[in-house]
């Protein structure tokens, strides 16, 4: 396993991050793994040297965090792993059970720490962006969480470039801990973050930890074939809404062609492409089997040629400004 610096920090993370959205309760999503099923997958990641794990309070209403705590933090030295979580999505039915108020963020971090069974997370991130957010309040609250020792670093996920920039400039002006990382959607069929977010992150030396490098499984196989349907592809309306364009199927076809030429899988080619994007620190991949972990780790040994990258890039079609999903 390769390890890299997390942005400008001295923190070292594995070149791959295991996403924990697929660990939790089947009552939340029928394709997720419950604790006894998730443990072997997490153990396989650890055996490969993966030390970076990303979760969220919203995943299975906190059960994902509980599973990581039980599986990783109870059995491995706390300083040997890097745990990231997120807050901002609804966790209660009342108006203050979501978003980025001080009230919600302080409760969210305390609840996450309780579920994880630790006194701090390594990275605490905003989740889905809320346009009515007061940036001064958000930046101040996240800084206070760092100063309280409940998070070592703070970052953002799926935030517009203007807001991300303003958050960092506000922190700089007020001499507060600034967002150190951006978690955004990036894969050969979804490249909207390359417009503004990634160039800014590279300029600032920030960590970029893209999610969905295989397009939530869309890029792994031709989903027009009923035989290639999975429980997730059957129920994930986000994928259906944002990945079933003609151009997306064209991307998948090229990935499959290159995979056949290399005796690899389309998933590995998609992940290799994402790993080779300039400035990418550690893609976040999901796995629901040990074999999928092995497959992802093996993709690190694939270096795509300029010609192969050009073949993939030629099939991409940009989405409209409001059509990128997150």
CSV table of C-alpha atoms in Angstrom, one decimal:
chain,number,residue,atom,x,y,z
A,1,UNK,CA,0.0,0.0,0.0
A,2,UNK,CA,1.2,3.5,-0.8
A,3,UNK,CA,0.7,6.3,1.7
A,4,UNK,CA,0.5,10.0,0.9
A,5,UNK,CA,0.2,13.3,2.9
A,6,UNK,CA,-3.3,14.5,3.5
A,7,UNK,CA,-3.1,17.8,1.7
A,8,UNK,CA,-0.6,20.2,3.4
A,9,UNK,CA,-0.9,18.3,6.7
A,10,UNK,CA,1.6,15.9,8.1
A,11,UNK,CA,-1.1,13.2,8.3
A,12,UNK,CA,-0.5,10.1,6.2
A,13,UNK,CA,-3.3,8.2,4.6
A,14,UNK,CA,-3.5,5.2,2.3
A,15,UNK,CA,-3.9,5.9,-1.4
A,16,UNK,CA,-7.3,4.2,-1.2
A,17,UNK,CA,-10.0,5.1,1.3
A,18,UNK,CA,-12.7,2.5,2.2
A,19,UNK,CA,-16.2,4.1,2.2
A,20,UNK,CA,-18.6,2.8,4.8
A,21,UNK,CA,-21.9,3.7,3.2
A,22,UNK,CA,-22.4,0.0,2.4
A,23,UNK,CA,-22.1,-1.0,6.1
A,24,UNK,CA,-25.2,-0.5,8.3
A,25,UNK,CA,-28.7,-1.8,8.4
A,26,UNK,CA,-30.7,-3.4,5.6
A,27,UNK,CA,-33.8,-1.5,6.9
A,28,UNK,CA,-32.0,1.6,5.5
A,29,UNK,CA,-30.9,0.2,2.1
A,30,UNK,CA,-31.4,-3.5,1.3
A,31,UNK,CA,-27.9,-3.8,-0.3
A,32,UNK,CA,-25.9,-2.7,2.7
A,33,UNK,CA,-23.9,-5.2,4.9
A,34,UNK,CA,-24.8,-5.6,8.6
A,35,UNK,CA,-22.1,-5.9,11.2
A,36,UNK,CA,-21.3,-9.6,10.8
A,37,UNK,CA,-21.1,-9.3,7.0
A,38,UNK,CA,-19.2,-6.1,7.1
A,39,UNK,CA,-16.4,-7.2,9.5
A,40,UNK,CA,-14.6,-9.5,6.9
A,41,UNK,CA,-14.6,-6.8,4.3
A,42,UNK,CA,-13.2,-4.2,6.7
A,43,UNK,CA,-10.6,-6.8,7.9
A,44,UNK,CA,-9.5,-7.4,4.3
A,45,UNK,CA,-9.0,-3.7,3.8
A,46,UNK,CA,-6.9,-3.5,6.9
A,47,UNK,CA,-4.8,-6.5,5.8
A,48,UNK,CA,-4.0,-4.6,2.6
A,49,UNK,CA,-2.7,-1.7,4.6
A,50,UNK,CA,-5.7,0.6,4.0
A,51,UNK,CA,-5.8,2.9,7.1
A,52,UNK,CA,-8.3,5.5,5.9
A,53,UNK,CA,-12.1,5.0,6.4
A,54,UNK,CA,-14.9,7.4,5.5
A,55,UNK,CA,-18.4,7.2,7.1
A,56,UNK,CA,-21.3,9.6,7.9
A,57,UNK,CA,-23.9,10.0,10.7
A,58,UNK,CA,-26.6,9.7,8.0
A,59,UNK,CA,-25.5,6.3,6.7
A,60,UNK,CA,-28.0,3.8,8.2
A,61,UNK,CA,-28.9,6.5,10.8
A,62,UNK,CA,-25.6,6.1,12.5
A,63,UNK,CA,-25.2,2.3,12.2
A,64,UNK,CA,-22.3,2.6,9.8
A,65,UNK,CA,-20.4,4.6,12.4
A,66,UNK,CA,-21.2,2.0,15.1
A,67,UNK,CA,-19.9,-0.8,12.8
A,68,UNK,CA,-16.6,1.0,12.2
A,69,UNK,CA,-16.2,1.6,15.8
A,70,UNK,CA,-16.8,-2.0,16.7
A,71,UNK,CA,-14.8,-3.5,13.9
A,72,UNK,CA,-11.8,-1.0,13.6
A,73,UNK,CA,-11.4,1.1,16.7
A,74,UNK,CA,-12.0,-1.6,19.3
A,75,UNK,CA,-9.3,-3.9,17.8
A,76,UNK,CA,-6.7,-1.6,16.4
A,77,UNK,CA,-4.5,1.2,17.9
A,78,UNK,CA,-6.4,4.5,17.5
A,79,UNK,CA,-3.3,6.2,16.0
A,80,UNK,CA,-3.0,3.5,13.3
A,81,UNK,CA,-6.2,4.4,11.5
A,82,UNK,CA,-7.7,7.6,10.1
A,83,UNK,CA,-11.4,7.9,10.6
A,84,UNK,CA,-13.5,10.5,8.7
A,85,UNK,CA,-17.2,11.2,9.2
A,86,UNK,CA,-19.7,13.8,8.0
A,87,UNK,CA,-22.7,15.8,9.3
A,88,UNK,CA,-25.4,18.0,7.8
A,89,UNK,CA,-28.0,15.5,6.5
A,90,UNK,CA,-31.3,15.0,8.4
A,91,UNK,CA,-30.8,13.1,11.7
A,92,UNK,CA,-34.1,14.1,13.3
A,93,UNK,CA,-37.5,15.3,12.2
A,94,UNK,CA,-37.4,18.7,13.8
A,95,UNK,CA,-35.9,21.8,12.0
A,96,UNK,CA,-32.6,21.7,14.0
A,97,UNK,CA,-31.9,18.1,13.3
A,98,UNK,CA,-29.9,18.9,10.1
A,99,UNK,CA,-27.8,21.5,8.4
A,100,UNK,CA,-24.8,23.5,9.7
A,101,UNK,CA,-25.9,25.5,12.7
A,102,UNK,CA,-23.7,25.4,15.8
A,103,UNK,CA,-26.5,23.6,17.6
A,104,UNK,CA,-26.6,20.8,15.1
A,105,UNK,CA,-22.9,20.4,14.5
A,106,UNK,CA,-22.1,20.2,18.2
A,107,UNK,CA,-24.7,17.5,18.7
A,108,UNK,CA,-23.6,15.7,15.5
A,109,UNK,CA,-20.0,15.4,16.5
A,110,UNK,CA,-20.9,14.2,20.0
A,111,UNK,CA,-23.3,11.7,18.7
A,112,UNK,CA,-20.8,10.4,16.1
A,113,UNK,CA,-18.0,10.1,18.7
A,114,UNK,CA,-20.4,8.1,20.9
A,115,UNK,CA,-21.3,5.7,18.1
A,116,UNK,CA,-17.7,5.3,17.0
A,117,UNK,CA,-16.5,4.8,20.6
A,118,UNK,CA,-13.7,7.3,20.4
A,119,UNK,CA,-12.9,10.8,21.8
A,120,UNK,CA,-12.0,12.2,18.4
A,121,UNK,CA,-12.3,11.8,14.6
A,122,UNK,CA,-9.4,12.5,12.4
A,123,UNK,CA,-11.5,14.4,9.8
A,124,UNK,CA,-14.9,16.0,10.4
A,125,UNK,CA,-16.7,17.1,7.2
A,126,UNK,CA,-19.7,19.0,6.1
A,127,UNK,CA,-22.1,16.8,4.0
A,128,UNK,CA,-24.6,17.8,1.4
A,129,UNK,CA,-24.5,21.6,0.9
A,130,UNK,CA,-27.3,23.8,2.2
A,131,UNK,CA,-27.6,27.0,0.2
A,132,UNK,CA,-28.9,29.0,3.2
A,133,UNK,CA,-25.8,28.3,5.3
A,134,UNK,CA,-24.3,31.2,7.2
A,135,UNK,CA,-20.6,30.7,6.4
A,136,UNK,CA,-19.3,32.6,9.4
A,137,UNK,CA,-21.3,30.4,11.7
A,138,UNK,CA,-20.2,27.2,9.9
A,139,UNK,CA,-16.5,28.1,9.9
A,140,UNK,CA,-16.6,29.2,13.6
A,141,UNK,CA,-18.4,26.0,14.7
A,142,UNK,CA,-16.0,23.7,12.9
A,143,UNK,CA,-13.1,25.6,14.3
A,144,UNK,CA,-14.4,25.2,17.8
A,145,UNK,CA,-14.8,21.5,17.3
A,146,UNK,CA,-11.2,21.3,16.3
A,147,UNK,CA,-10.1,23.4,19.3
A,148,UNK,CA,-12.1,21.1,21.6
A,149,UNK,CA,-10.1,18.2,20.3
A,150,UNK,CA,-13.1,16.4,18.9
A,151,UNK,CA,-11.7,16.5,15.4
A,152,UNK,CA,-8.1,16.9,14.3
A,153,UNK,CA,-9.0,18.3,10.8
A,154,UNK,CA,-12.1,19.6,9.1
A,155,UNK,CA,-13.1,19.3,5.5
A,156,UNK,CA,-16.1,19.7,3.1
A,157,UNK,CA,-18.0,17.4,0.8
A,158,UNK,CA,-20.0,18.3,-2.3
A,159,UNK,CA,-19.8,22.1,-1.7
A,160,UNK,CA,-19.9,24.6,-4.5
A,161,UNK,CA,-16.5,26.0,-5.3
A,162,UNK,CA,-17.5,29.6,-4.4
A,163,UNK,CA,-18.7,28.5,-1.0
A,164,UNK,CA,-15.7,26.3,-0.4
A,165,UNK,CA,-13.4,29.2,-1.3
A,166,UNK,CA,-15.3,31.6,0.9
A,167,UNK,CA,-15.2,29.2,3.9
A,168,UNK,CA,-11.4,28.9,3.6
A,169,UNK,CA,-10.9,32.7,3.2
A,170,UNK,CA,-13.2,33.3,6.2
A,171,UNK,CA,-11.1,30.9,8.3
A,172,UNK,CA,-7.9,32.6,7.1
A,173,UNK,CA,-9.2,36.1,7.9
A,174,UNK,CA,-10.3,35.0,11.4
A,175,UNK,CA,-7.2,32.9,12.0
A,176,UNK,CA,-9.2,29.7,12.4
A,177,UNK,CA,-8.6,26.1,11.3
A,178,UNK,CA,-9.6,26.0,7.6
A,179,UNK,CA,-11.1,23.2,5.6
A,180,UNK,CA,-8.2,21.0,4.5
A,181,UNK,CA,-10.0,18.7,2.1
A,182,UNK,CA,-12.7,18.3,-0.5
A,183,UNK,CA,-14.8,15.2,-1.0
A,184,UNK,CA,-16.5,15.4,-4.4
A,185,UNK,CA,-17.9,13.0,-7.0
A,186,UNK,CA,-15.4,12.1,-9.7
A,187,UNK,CA,-15.1,9.2,-12.2
A,188,UNK,CA,-14.8,8.9,-16.0
A,189,UNK,CA,-18.5,9.7,-16.4
A,190,UNK,CA,-18.9,12.4,-13.8
A,191,UNK,CA,-16.3,15.2,-14.0
A,192,UNK,CA,-18.2,18.3,-13.0
A,193,UNK,CA,-15.8,19.0,-10.1
A,194,UNK,CA,-13.0,19.5,-12.7
A,195,UNK,CA,-14.6,22.8,-13.6
A,196,UNK,CA,-13.7,24.7,-10.4
A,197,UNK,CA,-13.2,22.6,-7.3
A,198,UNK,CA,-10.3,20.5,-8.3
A,199,UNK,CA,-8.2,23.4,-9.9
A,200,UNK,CA,-8.8,25.4,-6.7
A,201,UNK,CA,-7.8,22.4,-4.5
A,202,UNK,CA,-4.6,21.8,-6.5
A,203,UNK,CA,-3.7,25.5,-6.3
A,204,UNK,CA,-4.2,25.5,-2.5
A,205,UNK,CA,-2.5,22.1,-1.9
A,206,UNK,CA,-5.7,20.6,-0.4
A,207,UNK,CA,-6.5,16.9,-0.1
A,208,UNK,CA,-9.0,15.7,-2.7
A,209,UNK,CA,-10.9,12.5,-1.7
A,210,UNK,CA,-13.4,11.8,-4.5
A,211,UNK,CA,-16.2,9.4,-4.0
A,212,UNK,CA,-18.0,7.1,-6.5
A,213,UNK,CA,-14.9,6.4,-8.6
A,214,UNK,CA,-16.9,3.6,-10.2
A,215,UNK,CA,-20.1,5.6,-10.5
A,216,UNK,CA,-21.9,3.8,-7.7
A,217,UNK,CA,-21.4,0.6,-9.6
A,218,UNK,CA,-22.8,2.0,-12.9
A,219,UNK,CA,-19.4,1.8,-14.6
A,220,UNK,CA,-18.7,-1.7,-13.5
A,221,UNK,CA,-21.0,-3.4,-16.0
A,222,UNK,CA,-23.6,-2.6,-18.7
A,223,UNK,CA,-26.6,-1.9,-16.6
A,224,UNK,CA,-28.9,-2.1,-19.6
A,225,UNK,CA,-28.5,-5.9,-19.4
A,226,UNK,CA,-31.0,-7.3,-16.9
A,227,UNK,CA,-28.4,-9.9,-16.0
A,228,UNK,CA,-26.1,-7.2,-14.8
A,229,UNK,CA,-28.6,-5.7,-12.3
A,230,UNK,CA,-27.7,-5.7,-8.6
A,231,UNK,CA,-29.7,-4.9,-5.5
A,232,UNK,CA,-28.1,-1.4,-5.5
A,233,UNK,CA,-28.7,-0.7,-9.2
A,234,UNK,CA,-32.3,-1.7,-8.8
A,235,UNK,CA,-33.0,0.6,-5.9
A,236,UNK,CA,-30.5,3.5,-6.2
A,237,UNK,CA,-32.6,6.2,-7.8
A,238,UNK,CA,-29.6,8.7,-7.7
A,239,UNK,CA,-27.7,6.5,-10.1
A,240,UNK,CA,-30.7,6.1,-12.4
A,241,UNK,CA,-31.3,9.8,-12.5
A,242,UNK,CA,-27.7,10.9,-13.0
A,243,UNK,CA,-25.9,8.1,-14.8
A,244,UNK,CA,-28.1,6.7,-17.5
A,245,UNK,CA,-27.3,9.1,-20.3
A,246,UNK,CA,-26.2,7.8,-23.6
A,247,UNK,CA,-22.7,9.3,-23.0
A,248,UNK,CA,-22.5,7.4,-19.7
A,249,UNK,CA,-23.1,4.1,-21.4
A,250,UNK,CA,-20.5,5.1,-24.0
A,251,UNK,CA,-17.9,5.7,-21.2
A,252,UNK,CA,-18.8,2.3,-19.7
A,253,UNK,CA,-18.3,0.6,-23.0
A,254,UNK,CA,-14.8,2.1,-23.5
A,255,UNK,CA,-13.9,1.1,-19.9
A,256,UNK,CA,-15.0,-2.5,-20.6
A,257,UNK,CA,-13.0,-2.5,-23.9
A,258,UNK,CA,-9.8,-1.4,-22.2
A,259,UNK,CA,-10.4,-3.8,-19.3
A,260,UNK,CA,-10.7,-6.7,-21.8
A,261,UNK,CA,-7.4,-5.6,-23.4
A,262,UNK,CA,-5.7,-5.5,-20.1
A,263,UNK,CA,-7.3,-8.6,-18.6
A,264,UNK,CA,-8.7,-6.4,-15.9
A,265,UNK,CA,-12.3,-5.3,-14.9
A,266,UNK,CA,-14.1,-2.2,-15.9
A,267,UNK,CA,-14.2,-1.2,-12.2
A,268,UNK,CA,-10.4,-1.4,-12.0
A,269,UNK,CA,-10.0,0.8,-15.1
A,270,UNK,CA,-12.5,3.4,-13.7
A,271,UNK,CA,-10.6,3.4,-10.4
A,272,UNK,CA,-7.2,3.6,-12.1
A,273,UNK,CA,-8.4,6.6,-14.2
A,274,UNK,CA,-9.6,8.4,-11.0
A,275,UNK,CA,-6.3,7.6,-9.2
A,276,UNK,CA,-4.4,9.2,-12.1
A,277,UNK,CA,-6.3,12.5,-12.1
A,278,UNK,CA,-4.1,15.4,-11.1
A,279,UNK,CA,-4.3,16.3,-7.4
A,280,UNK,CA,-6.3,13.2,-6.3
A,281,UNK,CA,-5.2,12.1,-2.8
A,282,UNK,CA,-7.3,9.0,-2.1
A,283,UNK,CA,-10.4,7.9,-4.0
A,284,UNK,CA,-13.2,6.6,-1.7
A,285,UNK,CA,-14.4,3.2,-2.9
A,286,UNK,CA,-17.2,1.0,-1.6
A,287,UNK,CA,-17.0,-2.7,-1.2
A,288,UNK,CA,-19.5,-5.3,-0.2
A,289,UNK,CA,-17.2,-8.3,-0.5
A,290,UNK,CA,-13.6,-9.2,0.2
A,291,UNK,CA,-13.1,-9.8,-3.5
A,292,UNK,CA,-14.1,-6.3,-4.3
A,293,UNK,CA,-11.4,-5.0,-1.8
A,294,UNK,CA,-8.8,-7.1,-3.5
A,295,UNK,CA,-10.0,-5.9,-6.9
A,296,UNK,CA,-9.7,-2.2,-5.9
A,297,UNK,CA,-6.2,-2.7,-4.4
A,298,UNK,CA,-5.0,-4.4,-7.6
A,299,UNK,CA,-6.2,-1.4,-9.6
A,300,UNK,CA,-3.4,0.6,-8.0
A,301,UNK,CA,-0.9,-1.3,-10.1
A,302,UNK,CA,-2.7,-0.2,-13.4
A,303,UNK,CA,-1.1,2.8,-15.1
A,304,UNK,CA,-3.2,3.9,-18.0
A,305,UNK,CA,-1.4,5.2,-21.1
A,306,UNK,CA,-2.1,8.6,-22.6
A,307,UNK,CA,-3.9,6.9,-25.4
A,308,UNK,CA,-6.1,4.9,-23.1
A,309,UNK,CA,-7.0,8.0,-21.1
A,310,UNK,CA,-7.8,9.9,-24.3
A,311,UNK,CA,-10.1,7.1,-25.4
A,312,UNK,CA,-12.0,7.4,-22.1
A,313,UNK,CA,-12.0,11.2,-22.1
A,314,UNK,CA,-13.4,11.4,-25.6
A,315,UNK,CA,-16.6,9.7,-24.6
A,316,UNK,CA,-17.4,12.1,-21.7
A,317,UNK,CA,-20.3,14.6,-22.1
A,318,UNK,CA,-20.5,17.5,-19.6
A,319,UNK,CA,-23.7,17.9,-17.6
A,320,UNK,CA,-25.6,21.1,-17.4
A,321,UNK,CA,-24.8,23.4,-14.5
A,322,UNK,CA,-27.7,22.1,-12.4
A,323,UNK,CA,-27.5,18.5,-13.6
A,324,UNK,CA,-24.6,17.0,-11.7
A,325,UNK,CA,-26.4,15.6,-8.7
A,326,UNK,CA,-24.4,16.5,-5.6
